[in-house]
Tab-separated table of C-alpha atoms and ligand atoms in Angstrom:
chain	number	residue	atom	x	y	z
A	117	UNK	CA	-4.267	-0.167	-27.406
A	118	UNK	CA	-1.969	-1.784	-24.816
A	119	UNK	CA	-1.775	-0.294	-21.369
A	120	UNK	CA	1.690	0.764	-20.201
A	121	UNK	CA	2.203	0.259	-16.499
A	122	UNK	CA	5.233	0.924	-14.333
A	123	UNK	CA	5.137	-1.269	-11.242
A	124	UNK	CA	7.924	-1.404	-8.662
A	125	UNK	CA	10.241	0.166	-11.204
A	126	UNK	CA	9.499	-2.329	-13.986
A	127	UNK	CA	7.612	-1.382	-17.141
A	128	UNK	CA	4.863	-3.604	-18.535
A	129	UNK	CA	2.539	-3.550	-21.518
A	130	UNK	CA	-0.834	-5.160	-20.863
A	131	UNK	CA	-3.815	-5.791	-23.059
A	132	UNK	CA	-6.612	-5.578	-20.520
A	133	UNK	CA	-10.329	-4.769	-20.901
A	134	UNK	CA	-11.375	-1.212	-20.137
A	135	UNK	CA	-13.089	-2.122	-16.868
A	136	UNK	CA	-10.155	-4.058	-15.416
A	137	UNK	CA	-9.268	-2.729	-11.993
A	138	UNK	CA	-5.696	-2.036	-10.998
A	139	UNK	CA	-5.977	-4.803	-8.382
A	140	UNK	CA	-7.028	-7.287	-11.066
A	141	UNK	CA	-4.229	-6.233	-13.402
A	142	UNK	CA	-1.639	-6.549	-10.623
A	143	UNK	CA	-2.858	-9.886	-9.318
A	144	UNK	CA	-4.100	-11.667	-12.439
A	145	UNK	CA	-2.006	-10.207	-15.239
A	146	UNK	CA	1.262	-9.516	-13.427
A	147	UNK	CA	1.031	-12.211	-10.737
A	148	UNK	CA	1.671	-9.685	-7.961
A	149	UNK	CA	-0.668	-11.335	-5.488
A	150	UNK	CA	0.700	-9.534	-2.428
A	151	UNK	CA	-2.008	-6.942	-3.013
A	152	UNK	CA	-5.155	-8.361	-1.427
A	153	UNK	CA	-8.802	-7.794	-2.275
A	154	UNK	CA	-11.254	-8.123	0.601
A	155	UNK	CA	-14.338	-5.900	0.262
A	156	UNK	CA	-13.677	-4.987	-3.359
A	157	UNK	CA	-15.703	-1.818	-2.822
A	158	UNK	CA	-13.251	0.733	-1.460
A	159	UNK	CA	-14.092	0.292	2.233
A	160	UNK	CA	-11.308	-1.711	3.889
A	161	UNK	CA	-7.882	-0.714	2.523
A	162	UNK	CA	-6.663	-4.292	1.959
A	163	UNK	CA	-5.893	-3.492	-1.679
A	164	UNK	CA	-3.845	-0.349	-0.975
A	165	UNK	CA	-0.936	0.380	-3.314
A	166	UNK	CA	1.030	3.569	-3.876
A	167	UNK	CA	0.411	5.702	-6.943
A	168	UNK	CA	3.266	8.165	-7.265
A	169	UNK	CA	3.775	7.606	-3.547
A	170	UNK	CA	0.180	8.212	-2.465
A	171	UNK	CA	-1.938	5.424	-0.926
A	172	UNK	CA	-4.612	4.391	-3.416
A	173	UNK	CA	-7.323	1.746	-3.361
A	174	UNK	CA	-6.533	-0.531	-6.270
A	175	UNK	CA	-9.908	-2.344	-6.152
A	176	UNK	CA	-11.764	0.785	-7.232
A	177	UNK	CA	-9.099	2.229	-9.524
A	178	UNK	CA	-9.205	1.309	-13.183
A	179	UNK	CA	-5.893	0.031	-14.515
A	180	UNK	CA	-6.195	2.208	-17.600
A	181	UNK	CA	-6.513	5.287	-15.409
A	182	UNK	CA	-2.993	4.954	-13.994
A	183	UNK	CA	-0.936	4.746	-17.165
A	184	UNK	CA	2.224	6.815	-16.878
A	185	UNK	CA	2.217	6.845	-13.068
A	186	UNK	CA	4.479	4.838	-10.775
A	187	UNK	CA	2.729	1.993	-8.975
A	188	UNK	CA	4.345	0.519	-5.863
A	189	UNK	CA	2.964	-2.682	-4.368
A	190	UNK	CA	3.937	-4.571	-1.242
A	191	UNK	CA	6.396	-6.544	-3.371
A	192	UNK	CA	8.221	-3.285	-4.068
A	193	UNK	CA	8.527	-2.642	-0.325
A	194	UNK	CA	9.942	-6.053	0.595
A	195	UNK	CA	13.115	-4.468	2.041
A	196	UNK	CA	11.313	-1.682	3.876
A	197	UNK	CA	12.082	-1.605	7.638
A	198	UNK	CA	8.343	-1.721	8.339
A	199	UNK	CA	8.185	-5.328	7.148
A	200	UNK	CA	10.616	-6.393	9.853
A	201	UNK	CA	8.904	-4.109	12.372
A	202	UNK	CA	5.519	-5.735	11.733
A	203	UNK	CA	7.017	-9.182	12.290
A	204	UNK	CA	8.868	-8.169	15.442
A	205	UNK	CA	5.801	-6.454	16.908
A	206	UNK	CA	3.608	-9.437	15.993
A	207	UNK	CA	1.346	-6.894	14.297
A	208	UNK	CA	-0.831	-9.405	12.507
A	209	UNK	CA	-3.037	-12.405	13.058
A	210	UNK	CA	-4.548	-13.718	9.815
A	211	UNK	CA	-2.330	-11.327	7.850
A	212	UNK	CA	-4.860	-10.551	5.149
A	213	UNK	CA	-4.863	-6.809	5.833
A	214	UNK	CA	-1.105	-6.644	6.401
A	215	UNK	CA	0.137	-5.760	2.889
A	216	UNK	CA	-2.250	-2.825	2.747
A	217	UNK	CA	-1.307	-1.771	6.275
A	218	UNK	CA	2.405	-1.771	5.431
A	219	UNK	CA	1.882	0.113	2.174
A	220	UNK	CA	-0.122	2.825	3.948
A	221	UNK	CA	2.347	2.946	6.831
A	222	UNK	CA	5.274	3.308	4.400
A	223	UNK	CA	3.657	6.398	2.924
A	224	UNK	CA	2.913	7.718	6.405
A	225	UNK	CA	6.487	7.441	7.727
A	226	UNK	CA	7.870	8.871	4.515
A	227	UNK	CA	5.787	11.974	5.108
A	228	UNK	CA	5.910	12.006	8.928
A	229	UNK	CA	9.028	10.156	10.162
A	230	UNK	CA	7.956	10.143	13.829
A	231	UNK	CA	4.162	10.163	13.775
A	232	UNK	CA	2.155	10.711	16.950
A	233	UNK	CA	-0.568	8.362	18.167
A	234	UNK	CA	-3.174	10.686	16.674
A	235	UNK	CA	-1.350	10.940	13.344
A	236	UNK	CA	-1.064	7.171	13.097
A	237	UNK	CA	-4.745	6.705	13.951
A	238	UNK	CA	-5.759	9.335	11.412
A	239	UNK	CA	-3.467	8.310	8.548
A	240	UNK	CA	-4.151	4.593	8.999
A	241	UNK	CA	-7.907	4.982	9.435
A	242	UNK	CA	-8.614	3.690	5.936
A	243	UNK	CA	-6.992	0.320	6.680
A	244	UNK	CA	-9.328	-1.971	8.594
A	245	UNK	CA	-8.117	-5.023	10.510
A	246	UNK	CA	-10.810	-7.526	11.299
A	247	UNK	CA	-8.448	-9.259	13.735
A	248	UNK	CA	-8.146	-6.042	15.746
A	249	UNK	CA	-4.346	-5.843	15.625
A	250	UNK	CA	-4.415	-2.047	15.781
A	251	UNK	CA	-2.298	-1.565	18.958
A	252	UNK	CA	0.473	-3.760	17.574
A	253	UNK	CA	0.274	-2.144	14.152
A	254	UNK	CA	0.859	1.193	15.864
A	255	UNK	CA	3.715	-0.335	17.866
A	256	UNK	CA	5.293	-1.606	14.639
A	257	UNK	CA	5.095	1.814	13.011
A	258	UNK	CA	6.651	3.448	16.075
A	259	UNK	CA	9.368	0.847	16.521
A	260	UNK	CA	10.639	0.600	12.978
A	261	UNK	CA	14.249	1.601	12.529
A	262	UNK	CA	16.500	2.457	9.615
A	263	UNK	CA	15.402	4.235	6.499
A	264	UNK	CA	13.297	2.897	3.673
A	265	UNK	CA	15.364	0.904	1.205
A	266	UNK	CA	12.523	-0.183	-1.041
A	267	UNK	CA	10.145	1.820	-3.189
A	268	UNK	CA	12.251	4.917	-2.819
A	269	UNK	CA	11.603	6.081	-6.359
A	270	UNK	CA	7.890	6.040	-5.793
A	271	UNK	CA	8.101	7.548	-2.337
A	272	UNK	CA	10.475	10.341	-3.299
A	273	UNK	CA	7.727	12.583	-4.568
A	274	UNK	CA	5.102	11.617	-2.018
A	275	UNK	CA	2.589	14.442	-1.836
A	276	UNK	CA	0.733	15.620	1.247
A	277	UNK	CA	-2.716	14.171	1.605
A	278	UNK	CA	-4.208	10.916	0.416
A	279	UNK	CA	-5.763	9.839	-2.858
A	280	UNK	CA	-9.094	8.075	-3.018
A	281	UNK	CA	-9.658	7.538	0.681
B	372	FES	S1	-10.470	-4.485	-1.160
B	372	FES	FE1	-10.147	-2.470	-1.843
B	372	FES	S2	-10.867	-1.245	-0.220
B	372	FES	FE2	-11.401	-3.282	0.393
B	373	FES	S1	-4.452	-9.381	10.727
B	373	FES	FE1	-6.359	-10.304	10.158
B	373	FES	S2	-7.469	-8.687	9.221
B	373	FES	FE2	-5.707	-7.720	10.034
């Protein structure tokens, strides 16, 4: 039976094996390669996407487990003010963790518009950066301006708390 997925507002039907992860379906079947896979074991946050607005690790989530829910990837947040804020704050080096950082940060500022240092550290703790860009990532989150223009549908119902962290 085909899998029905809604990603960044678009609906897809995929015929994927039962053990296909959401990250694999996004990257290999839909060509949405903005979502990165680093550890592949649920430890680093590089593969973070939003499921109904909640940060979720797509490398350890089966694609067939998310049918009927709204998936938002970094591609769906391309117009989010955080993207510009990360560039302006120079909040990246190699950039491999950056899509996951922005996705998690988008959920954070949707829930807490002006997060404190402690709230940023806590809410972003699942996103590792091997380049150690943490101070600038925090600066980017604090310095962003404007309101989110992308992924609003997914973020509208963002619940409190995090999934699968
Ligand atoms: S790649 Fe998914 S948590 Fe590291
Ligand atoms: S910018 Fe290189 S891992 Fe974060």
